């Protein structure tokens, strides 16, 4: 299937590792020029080299996206390098969680500052350029904790449920401009971050991290956790011409864990 992505220009935040890295590479393989943004220059450079192996132009910006100025920098450098922006994949941010009985509100503030606010700012900044072409795609990555609160994941959940609301509102605001805004909600995915998050539990239970991840996957209807490439494949479709009638939707890629029917 021709996804109609040749020559498009994209920004992927959190593009140095895990799901963001795979999204950037998947888009580049479809002849998209990709700007990746994250905090660590050395890691960004490694991914940039991989992007350019596809034969397409890449660009990397090392920034902390908790500020308006840093978001503006990413968009400005993308416009200067590629001449426009057609696709935005918002993926940056990881929250520190704590049990609700001892939760400090500052952890919620930190989760909102990096993840939710950067998603909103980046979207607001790219929309004028998308409007010029009457075409655009914004894909937000928001973990499934947004609709699955537990006593231990409130900072993550608060950030992600707000992103779902932002997705719906932005979609309503820009649908008539040819801009589609949607969310992908991954569950547990085989990334370095997942292994880091599960290490404390693995050590407490006297288990290997990889063994624990495998066991957690076996509890899902899918029988395994997701691979980041699988998330990236869906993001690439949502970014494409082939996706032409999805507005404000949230796609759950959690291996069947979610029990809700709407």
PDB file of C-alpha atoms in Angstrom:
ATOM      1  CA  UNK A   1       0.000   0.000   0.000  1.00  0.00           C
ATOM      2  CA  UNK A   2       1.300   3.439  -0.898  1.00  0.00           C
ATOM      3  CA  UNK A   3       0.940   5.508   2.249  1.00  0.00           C
ATOM      4  CA  UNK A   4       1.484   8.788   0.417  1.00  0.00           C
ATOM      5  CA  UNK A   5       4.236   9.899   2.767  1.00  0.00           C
ATOM      6  CA  UNK A   6       7.058  10.570   0.319  1.00  0.00           C
ATOM      7  CA  UNK A   7       8.475  14.047   0.885  1.00  0.00           C
ATOM      8  CA  UNK A   8       6.508  14.756   4.068  1.00  0.00           C
ATOM      9  CA  UNK A   9       8.241  16.402   7.030  1.00  0.00           C
ATOM     10  CA  UNK A  10       7.885  15.169  10.583  1.00  0.00           C
ATOM     11  CA  UNK A  11       8.846  15.950  14.161  1.00  0.00           C
ATOM     12  CA  UNK A  12       9.129  13.102  16.664  1.00  0.00           C
ATOM     13  CA  UNK A  13       9.628  14.139  20.279  1.00  0.00           C
ATOM     14  CA  UNK A  14      11.225  11.639  22.593  1.00  0.00           C
ATOM     15  CA  UNK A  15      12.783  10.306  19.409  1.00  0.00           C
ATOM     16  CA  UNK A  16      16.032   8.953  20.823  1.00  0.00           C
ATOM     17  CA  UNK A  17      14.816   5.724  22.414  1.00  0.00           C
ATOM     18  CA  UNK A  18      12.055   3.143  22.518  1.00  0.00           C
ATOM     19  CA  UNK A  19       8.786   3.908  20.783  1.00  0.00           C
ATOM     20  CA  UNK A  20       9.913   7.361  19.607  1.00  0.00           C
ATOM     21  CA  UNK A  21      13.028   5.977  17.958  1.00  0.00           C
ATOM     22  CA  UNK A  22      11.033   3.309  16.133  1.00  0.00           C
ATOM     23  CA  UNK A  23       8.455   5.873  14.991  1.00  0.00           C
ATOM     24  CA  UNK A  24      11.199   8.072  13.560  1.00  0.00           C
ATOM     25  CA  UNK A  25      12.803   5.160  11.716  1.00  0.00           C
ATOM     26  CA  UNK A  26       9.478   3.872  10.389  1.00  0.00           C
ATOM     27  CA  UNK A  27       8.616   7.292   8.980  1.00  0.00           C
ATOM     28  CA  UNK A  28      12.065   7.683   7.442  1.00  0.00           C
ATOM     29  CA  UNK A  29      11.638   4.349   5.649  1.00  0.00           C
ATOM     30  CA  UNK A  30       8.544   5.874   4.034  1.00  0.00           C
ATOM     31  CA  UNK A  31      10.689   8.720   2.666  1.00  0.00           C
ATOM     32  CA  UNK A  32       9.734  11.201   5.369  1.00  0.00           C
ATOM     33  CA  UNK A  33      12.256  13.819   6.507  1.00  0.00           C
ATOM     34  CA  UNK A  34      12.367  13.503  10.289  1.00  0.00           C
ATOM     35  CA  UNK A  35      13.464  15.821  13.075  1.00  0.00           C
ATOM     36  CA  UNK A  36      13.962  14.029  16.391  1.00  0.00           C
ATOM     37  CA  UNK A  37      14.004  15.833  19.734  1.00  0.00           C
ATOM     38  CA  UNK A  38      15.147  14.575  23.133  1.00  0.00           C
ATOM     39  CA  UNK A  39      17.502  15.555  25.916  1.00  0.00           C
ATOM     40  CA  UNK A  40      20.667  13.601  25.186  1.00  0.00           C
ATOM     41  CA  UNK A  41      22.752  14.650  22.185  1.00  0.00           C
ATOM     42  CA  UNK A  42      24.903  11.508  22.027  1.00  0.00           C
ATOM     43  CA  UNK A  43      21.908   9.205  21.811  1.00  0.00           C
ATOM     44  CA  UNK A  44      20.179  11.490  19.318  1.00  0.00           C
ATOM     45  CA  UNK A  45      23.268  11.358  17.119  1.00  0.00           C
ATOM     46  CA  UNK A  46      23.114   7.566  17.032  1.00  0.00           C
ATOM     47  CA  UNK A  47      19.497   7.627  15.873  1.00  0.00           C
ATOM     48  CA  UNK A  48      20.238  10.422  13.396  1.00  0.00           C
ATOM     49  CA  UNK A  49      22.869   8.204  11.769  1.00  0.00           C
ATOM     50  CA  UNK A  50      20.267   5.439  11.442  1.00  0.00           C
ATOM     51  CA  UNK A  51      17.760   7.849   9.916  1.00  0.00           C
ATOM     52  CA  UNK A  52      20.218   8.990   7.308  1.00  0.00           C
ATOM     53  CA  UNK A  53      20.979   5.391   6.343  1.00  0.00           C
ATOM     54  CA  UNK A  54      17.469   5.341   4.832  1.00  0.00           C
ATOM     55  CA  UNK A  55      18.604   7.974   2.342  1.00  0.00           C
ATOM     56  CA  UNK A  56      16.453  10.715   3.818  1.00  0.00           C
ATOM     57  CA  UNK A  57      17.409  13.920   5.555  1.00  0.00           C
ATOM     58  CA  UNK A  58      17.323  13.888   9.322  1.00  0.00           C
ATOM     59  CA  UNK A  59      17.799  16.466  12.012  1.00  0.00           C
ATOM     60  CA  UNK A  60      18.242  16.243  15.784  1.00  0.00           C
ATOM     61  CA  UNK A  61      17.599  18.826  18.490  1.00  0.00           C
ATOM     62  CA  UNK A  62      18.814  18.238  22.052  1.00  0.00           C
ATOM     63  CA  UNK A  63      16.359  20.076  24.305  1.00  0.00           C
ATOM     64  CA  UNK A  64      14.329  19.764  27.479  1.00  0.00           C
ATOM     65  CA  UNK A  65      10.761  20.206  26.270  1.00  0.00           C
ATOM     66  CA  UNK A  66       9.396  21.484  29.571  1.00  0.00           C
ATOM     67  CA  UNK A  67       9.553  25.102  28.347  1.00  0.00           C
ATOM     68  CA  UNK A  68       7.840  27.092  25.640  1.00  0.00           C
ATOM     69  CA  UNK A  69      11.203  28.267  24.318  1.00  0.00           C
ATOM     70  CA  UNK A  70      12.497  24.726  23.814  1.00  0.00           C
ATOM     71  CA  UNK A  71       9.355  23.703  21.939  1.00  0.00           C
ATOM     72  CA  UNK A  72       9.687  26.783  19.740  1.00  0.00           C
ATOM     73  CA  UNK A  73      13.314  25.859  19.049  1.00  0.00           C
ATOM     74  CA  UNK A  74      12.386  22.395  17.776  1.00  0.00           C
ATOM     75  CA  UNK A  75       9.733  23.752  15.429  1.00  0.00           C
ATOM     76  CA  UNK A  76      11.922  26.611  14.222  1.00  0.00           C
ATOM     77  CA  UNK A  77      14.858  24.306  13.420  1.00  0.00           C
ATOM     78  CA  UNK A  78      12.535  21.903  11.605  1.00  0.00           C
ATOM     79  CA  UNK A  79      11.099  24.687   9.458  1.00  0.00           C
ATOM     80  CA  UNK A  80      14.571  26.056   8.738  1.00  0.00           C
ATOM     81  CA  UNK A  81      15.877  22.614   7.770  1.00  0.00           C
ATOM     82  CA  UNK A  82      12.913  21.120   5.897  1.00  0.00           C
ATOM     83  CA  UNK A  83      10.800  24.119   4.901  1.00  0.00           C
ATOM     84  CA  UNK A  84       7.676  22.996   6.733  1.00  0.00           C
ATOM     85  CA  UNK A  85       6.141  20.386   9.001  1.00  0.00           C
ATOM     86  CA  UNK A  86       3.372  17.955   8.082  1.00  0.00           C
ATOM     87  CA  UNK A  87       3.483  15.375  10.879  1.00  0.00           C
ATOM     88  CA  UNK A  88       3.960  15.657  14.626  1.00  0.00           C
ATOM     89  CA  UNK A  89       4.449  12.617  16.839  1.00  0.00           C
ATOM     90  CA  UNK A  90       4.291  13.647  20.490  1.00  0.00           C
ATOM     91  CA  UNK A  91       6.060  10.994  22.521  1.00  0.00           C
ATOM     92  CA  UNK A  92       8.283  12.695  25.081  1.00  0.00           C
ATOM     93  CA  UNK A  93       7.993  12.183  28.818  1.00  0.00           C
ATOM     94  CA  UNK A  94       8.043   9.614  31.588  1.00  0.00           C
ATOM     95  CA  UNK A  95       6.469  10.170  34.983  1.00  0.00           C
ATOM     96  CA  UNK A  96       7.723   9.177  38.401  1.00  0.00           C
ATOM     97  CA  UNK A  97       4.925   7.370  40.216  1.00  0.00           C
ATOM     98  CA  UNK A  98       4.241   6.781  43.902  1.00  0.00           C
ATOM     99  CA  UNK A  99       1.537   5.218  46.046  1.00  0.00           C
ATOM    100  CA  UNK A 100      -1.484   7.502  46.379  1.00  0.00           C
ATOM    101  CA  UNK A 101      -1.258   7.557  50.200  1.00  0.00           C
ATOM    102  CA  UNK A 102       2.177   9.147  50.106  1.00  0.00           C
ATOM    103  CA  UNK A 103       1.978  10.892  46.740  1.00  0.00           C
ATOM    104  CA  UNK A 104       3.498  14.367  46.603  1.00  0.00           C
ATOM    105  CA  UNK A 105       1.583  16.708  44.242  1.00  0.00           C
ATOM    106  CA  UNK A 106       4.880  17.841  42.722  1.00  0.00           C
ATOM    107  CA  UNK A 107       5.120  14.459  40.964  1.00  0.00           C
ATOM    108  CA  UNK A 108       1.869  15.234  39.156  1.00  0.00           C
ATOM    109  CA  UNK A 109       3.189  18.708  38.302  1.00  0.00           C
ATOM    110  CA  UNK A 110       6.369  17.192  36.848  1.00  0.00           C
ATOM    111  CA  UNK A 111       4.423  14.658  34.761  1.00  0.00           C
ATOM    112  CA  UNK A 112       2.164  17.371  33.361  1.00  0.00           C
ATOM    113  CA  UNK A 113       5.061  19.747  32.712  1.00  0.00           C
ATOM    114  CA  UNK A 114       7.105  17.424  30.507  1.00  0.00           C
ATOM    115  CA  UNK A 115       4.472  15.275  28.849  1.00  0.00           C
ATOM    116  CA  UNK A 116       1.098  17.011  28.723  1.00  0.00           C
ATOM    117  CA  UNK A 117       2.208  20.615  28.365  1.00  0.00           C
ATOM    118  CA  UNK A 118       4.827  19.801  25.737  1.00  0.00           C
ATOM    119  CA  UNK A 119       2.210  17.929  23.698  1.00  0.00           C
ATOM    120  CA  UNK A 120      -0.086  20.948  23.803  1.00  0.00           C
ATOM    121  CA  UNK A 121       2.662  23.457  23.024  1.00  0.00           C
ATOM    122  CA  UNK A 122       4.130  21.450  20.174  1.00  0.00           C
ATOM    123  CA  UNK A 123       0.690  20.970  18.637  1.00  0.00           C
ATOM    124  CA  UNK A 124      -0.158  24.653  18.867  1.00  0.00           C
ATOM    125  CA  UNK A 125       3.157  25.562  17.246  1.00  0.00           C
ATOM    126  CA  UNK A 126       2.893  23.228  14.237  1.00  0.00           C
ATOM    127  CA  UNK A 127      -0.776  23.744  13.435  1.00  0.00           C
ATOM    128  CA  UNK A 128      -0.271  27.080  11.584  1.00  0.00           C
ATOM    129  CA  UNK A 129       2.163  25.390   9.165  1.00  0.00           C
ATOM    130  CA  UNK A 130      -0.212  22.475   8.622  1.00  0.00           C
ATOM    131  CA  UNK A 131      -3.070  24.868   7.985  1.00  0.00           C
ATOM    132  CA  UNK A 132      -1.079  26.495   5.197  1.00  0.00           C
ATOM    133  CA  UNK A 133      -1.073  23.186   3.306  1.00  0.00           C
ATOM    134  CA  UNK A 134      -4.573  22.127   4.376  1.00  0.00           C
ATOM    135  CA  UNK A 135      -2.983  18.854   5.537  1.00  0.00           C
ATOM    136  CA  UNK A 136      -1.469  17.585   8.741  1.00  0.00           C
ATOM    137  CA  UNK A 137      -1.257  14.701  11.173  1.00  0.00           C
ATOM    138  CA  UNK A 138      -0.739  14.904  14.930  1.00  0.00           C
ATOM    139  CA  UNK A 139      -0.304  11.619  16.773  1.00  0.00           C
ATOM    140  CA  UNK A 140      -0.082  11.633  20.558  1.00  0.00           C
ATOM    141  CA  UNK A 141       1.427   8.700  22.439  1.00  0.00           C
ATOM    142  CA  UNK A 142      -0.392   8.366  25.761  1.00  0.00           C
ATOM    143  CA  UNK A 143       0.038   5.231  27.848  1.00  0.00           C
ATOM    144  CA  UNK A 144      -3.051   3.233  28.705  1.00  0.00           C
ATOM    145  CA  UNK A 145      -2.733   4.280  32.377  1.00  0.00           C
ATOM    146  CA  UNK A 146      -4.827   7.302  31.447  1.00  0.00           C
ATOM    147  CA  UNK A 147      -7.978   5.186  31.628  1.00  0.00           C
ATOM    148  CA  UNK A 148      -6.641   2.554  34.049  1.00  0.00           C
ATOM    149  CA  UNK A 149      -5.917   4.310  37.347  1.00  0.00           C
ATOM    150  CA  UNK A 150      -4.294   2.390  40.194  1.00  0.00           C
ATOM    151  CA  UNK A 151      -3.091   3.508  43.597  1.00  0.00           C
ATOM    152  CA  UNK A 152       0.450   3.608  42.238  1.00  0.00           C
ATOM    153  CA  UNK A 153       0.191   5.341  38.846  1.00  0.00           C
ATOM    154  CA  UNK A 154      -1.627   8.639  39.388  1.00  0.00           C
ATOM    155  CA  UNK A 155       1.071  10.986  37.947  1.00  0.00           C
ATOM    156  CA  UNK A 156       1.239   8.905  34.765  1.00  0.00           C
ATOM    157  CA  UNK A 157      -2.528   8.568  34.626  1.00  0.00           C
ATOM    158  CA  UNK A 158      -3.143  12.277  35.168  1.00  0.00           C
ATOM    159  CA  UNK A 159      -0.770  13.214  32.342  1.00  0.00           C
ATOM    160  CA  UNK A 160      -2.229  10.676  29.939  1.00  0.00           C
ATOM    161  CA  UNK A 161      -5.919  11.290  30.567  1.00  0.00           C
ATOM    162  CA  UNK A 162      -5.320  15.009  29.978  1.00  0.00           C
ATOM    163  CA  UNK A 163      -3.675  14.136  26.662  1.00  0.00           C
ATOM    164  CA  UNK A 164      -6.794  12.206  25.641  1.00  0.00           C
ATOM    165  CA  UNK A 165      -8.867  15.306  26.356  1.00  0.00           C
ATOM    166  CA  UNK A 166      -6.421  17.523  24.449  1.00  0.00           C
ATOM    167  CA  UNK A 167      -6.580  15.145  21.477  1.00  0.00           C
ATOM    168  CA  UNK A 168     -10.349  15.376  21.319  1.00  0.00           C
ATOM    169  CA  UNK A 169     -10.420  19.155  21.655  1.00  0.00           C
ATOM    170  CA  UNK A 170      -7.628  19.748  19.128  1.00  0.00           C
ATOM    171  CA  UNK A 171      -9.295  17.430  16.653  1.00  0.00           C
ATOM    172  CA  UNK A 172     -12.517  19.403  16.869  1.00  0.00           C
ATOM    173  CA  UNK A 173     -10.594  22.647  16.383  1.00  0.00           C
ATOM    174  CA  UNK A 174      -8.627  21.667  13.262  1.00  0.00           C
ATOM    175  CA  UNK A 175     -10.581  18.917  11.495  1.00  0.00           C
ATOM    176  CA  UNK A 176     -11.921  21.334   8.885  1.00  0.00           C
ATOM    177  CA  UNK A 177      -8.336  22.342   8.061  1.00  0.00           C
ATOM    178  CA  UNK A 178      -7.434  18.849   6.907  1.00  0.00           C
ATOM    179  CA  UNK A 179      -5.530  18.064  10.125  1.00  0.00           C
ATOM    180  CA  UNK A 180      -6.168  14.742  11.835  1.00  0.00           C
ATOM    181  CA  UNK A 181      -5.352  14.423  15.549  1.00  0.00           C
ATOM    182  CA  UNK A 182      -5.361  10.977  17.158  1.00  0.00           C
ATOM    183  CA  UNK A 183      -3.846   9.112  20.080  1.00  0.00           C
ATOM    184  CA  UNK A 184      -2.129   5.743  20.386  1.00  0.00           C
ATOM    185  CA  UNK A 185      -2.275   4.229  23.873  1.00  0.00           C
ATOM    186  CA  UNK A 186       0.375   1.529  24.302  1.00  0.00           C
ATOM    187  CA  UNK A 187       0.387  -0.864  27.194  1.00  0.00           C
ATOM    188  CA  UNK A 188       3.543  -2.546  28.451  1.00  0.00           C
ATOM    189  CA  UNK A 189       6.080  -2.408  25.618  1.00  0.00           C
ATOM    190  CA  UNK A 190       9.493  -4.011  25.262  1.00  0.00           C
ATOM    191  CA  UNK A 191      11.656  -0.925  25.755  1.00  0.00           C
ATOM    192  CA  UNK A 192      14.599   0.002  27.934  1.00  0.00           C
ATOM    193  CA  UNK A 193      12.264   2.141  30.022  1.00  0.00           C
ATOM    194  CA  UNK A 194       9.997  -0.836  30.698  1.00  0.00           C
ATOM    195  CA  UNK A 195      12.953  -2.869  31.915  1.00  0.00           C
ATOM    196  CA  UNK A 196      14.070  -0.019  34.171  1.00  0.00           C
ATOM    197  CA  UNK A 197      10.576   0.355  35.625  1.00  0.00           C
ATOM    198  CA  UNK A 198      10.274  -3.363  36.380  1.00  0.00           C
ATOM    199  CA  UNK A 199      13.775  -3.770  37.849  1.00  0.00           C
ATOM    200  CA  UNK A 200      12.793  -2.934  41.436  1.00  0.00           C
ATOM    201  CA  UNK A 201       9.966  -5.461  41.376  1.00  0.00           C
ATOM    202  CA  UNK A 202      12.186  -8.067  39.774  1.00  0.00           C
ATOM    203  CA  UNK A 203      14.822  -7.603  42.459  1.00  0.00           C
ATOM    204  CA  UNK A 204      12.202  -7.712  45.219  1.00  0.00           C
ATOM    205  CA  UNK A 205      10.834 -10.986  43.884  1.00  0.00           C
ATOM    206  CA  UNK A 206      14.249 -12.429  43.108  1.00  0.00           C
ATOM    207  CA  UNK A 207      13.541 -12.638  39.392  1.00  0.00           C
ATOM    208  CA  UNK A 208      15.260 -11.618  36.189  1.00  0.00           C
ATOM    209  CA  UNK A 209      13.748  -8.534  34.521  1.00  0.00           C
ATOM    210  CA  UNK A 210      13.321 -10.297  31.184  1.00  0.00           C
ATOM    211  CA  UNK A 211      11.626 -13.219  32.930  1.00  0.00           C
ATOM    212  CA  UNK A 212       9.252 -10.823  34.696  1.00  0.00           C
ATOM    213  CA  UNK A 213       8.368  -9.005  31.454  1.00  0.00           C
ATOM    214  CA  UNK A 214       7.647 -12.329  29.793  1.00  0.00           C
ATOM    215  CA  UNK A 215       5.408 -13.373  32.676  1.00  0.00           C
ATOM    216  CA  UNK A 216       3.526 -10.060  32.576  1.00  0.00           C
ATOM    217  CA  UNK A 217       2.966 -10.529  28.863  1.00  0.00           C
ATOM    218  CA  UNK A 218       1.598 -14.004  29.385  1.00  0.00           C
ATOM    219  CA  UNK A 219      -1.120 -12.515  31.598  1.00  0.00           C
ATOM    220  CA  UNK A 220      -2.479 -10.555  28.627  1.00  0.00           C
ATOM    221  CA  UNK A 221      -4.925 -11.947  26.046  1.00  0.00           C
ATOM    222  CA  UNK A 222      -2.165 -11.371  23.469  1.00  0.00           C
ATOM    223  CA  UNK A 223       0.147 -13.617  25.471  1.00  0.00           C
ATOM    224  CA  UNK A 224       3.065 -11.181  25.235  1.00  0.00           C
ATOM    225  CA  UNK A 225       3.979  -7.527  25.589  1.00  0.00           C
ATOM    226  CA  UNK A 226       4.217  -5.226  22.586  1.00  0.00           C
ATOM    227  CA  UNK A 227       7.330  -4.543  20.562  1.00  0.00           C
ATOM    228  CA  UNK A 228       8.037  -0.834  19.895  1.00  0.00           C
ATOM    229  CA  UNK A 229       8.060  -1.520  16.142  1.00  0.00           C
ATOM    230  CA  UNK A 230       4.416  -2.588  16.373  1.00  0.00           C
ATOM    231  CA  UNK A 231       3.450   0.743  17.926  1.00  0.00           C
ATOM    232  CA  UNK A 232       5.456   2.556  15.249  1.00  0.00           C
ATOM    233  CA  UNK A 233       3.627   0.729  12.456  1.00  0.00           C
ATOM    234  CA  UNK A 234       0.278   2.054  13.693  1.00  0.00           C
ATOM    235  CA  UNK A 235       1.697   5.560  14.164  1.00  0.00           C
ATOM    236  CA  UNK A 236       2.961   5.487  10.579  1.00  0.00           C
ATOM    237  CA  UNK A 237      -0.501   4.576   9.316  1.00  0.00           C
ATOM    238  CA  UNK A 238      -2.077   7.392  11.348  1.00  0.00           C
ATOM    239  CA  UNK A 239       0.456   9.789   9.822  1.00  0.00           C
ATOM    240  CA  UNK A 240      -0.357   8.744   6.276  1.00  0.00           C
ATOM    241  CA  UNK A 241      -2.706   9.599   3.425  1.00  0.00           C
ATOM    242  CA  UNK A 242      -4.256   6.159   3.915  1.00  0.00           C
ATOM    243  CA  UNK A 243      -5.616   7.364   7.253  1.00  0.00           C
ATOM    244  CA  UNK A 244      -8.196   9.833   6.047  1.00  0.00           C
ATOM    245  CA  UNK A 245     -11.220   9.457   8.330  1.00  0.00           C
ATOM    246  CA  UNK A 246     -10.027   9.156  11.936  1.00  0.00           C
ATOM    247  CA  UNK A 247     -10.674  12.236  14.017  1.00  0.00           C
ATOM    248  CA  UNK A 248      -9.942  12.453  17.749  1.00  0.00           C
ATOM    249  CA  UNK A 249      -9.702   8.689  18.173  1.00  0.00           C
ATOM    250  CA  UNK A 250      -7.726   6.741  20.767  1.00  0.00           C
ATOM    251  CA  UNK A 251      -6.282   3.394  19.699  1.00  0.00           C
ATOM    252  CA  UNK A 252      -5.391   1.026  22.545  1.00  0.00           C
ATOM    253  CA  UNK A 253      -2.402  -1.220  21.912  1.00  0.00           C
ATOM    254  CA  UNK A 254      -2.290  -3.013  25.235  1.00  0.00           C
ATOM    255  CA  UNK A 255      -2.522  -6.636  24.203  1.00  0.00           C
ATOM    256  CA  UNK A 256      -6.217  -6.780  25.105  1.00  0.00           C
ATOM    257  CA  UNK A 257      -5.776  -5.717  28.725  1.00  0.00           C
ATOM    258  CA  UNK A 258      -8.373  -2.935  28.579  1.00  0.00           C
ATOM    259  CA  UNK A 259     -11.846  -4.156  29.502  1.00  0.00           C
ATOM    260  CA  UNK A 260     -13.889  -1.114  28.488  1.00  0.00           C
ATOM    261  CA  UNK A 261     -15.988  -1.329  25.330  1.00  0.00           C
ATOM    262  CA  UNK A 262     -16.010   2.392  24.497  1.00  0.00           C
TER     263      UNK A 262
END
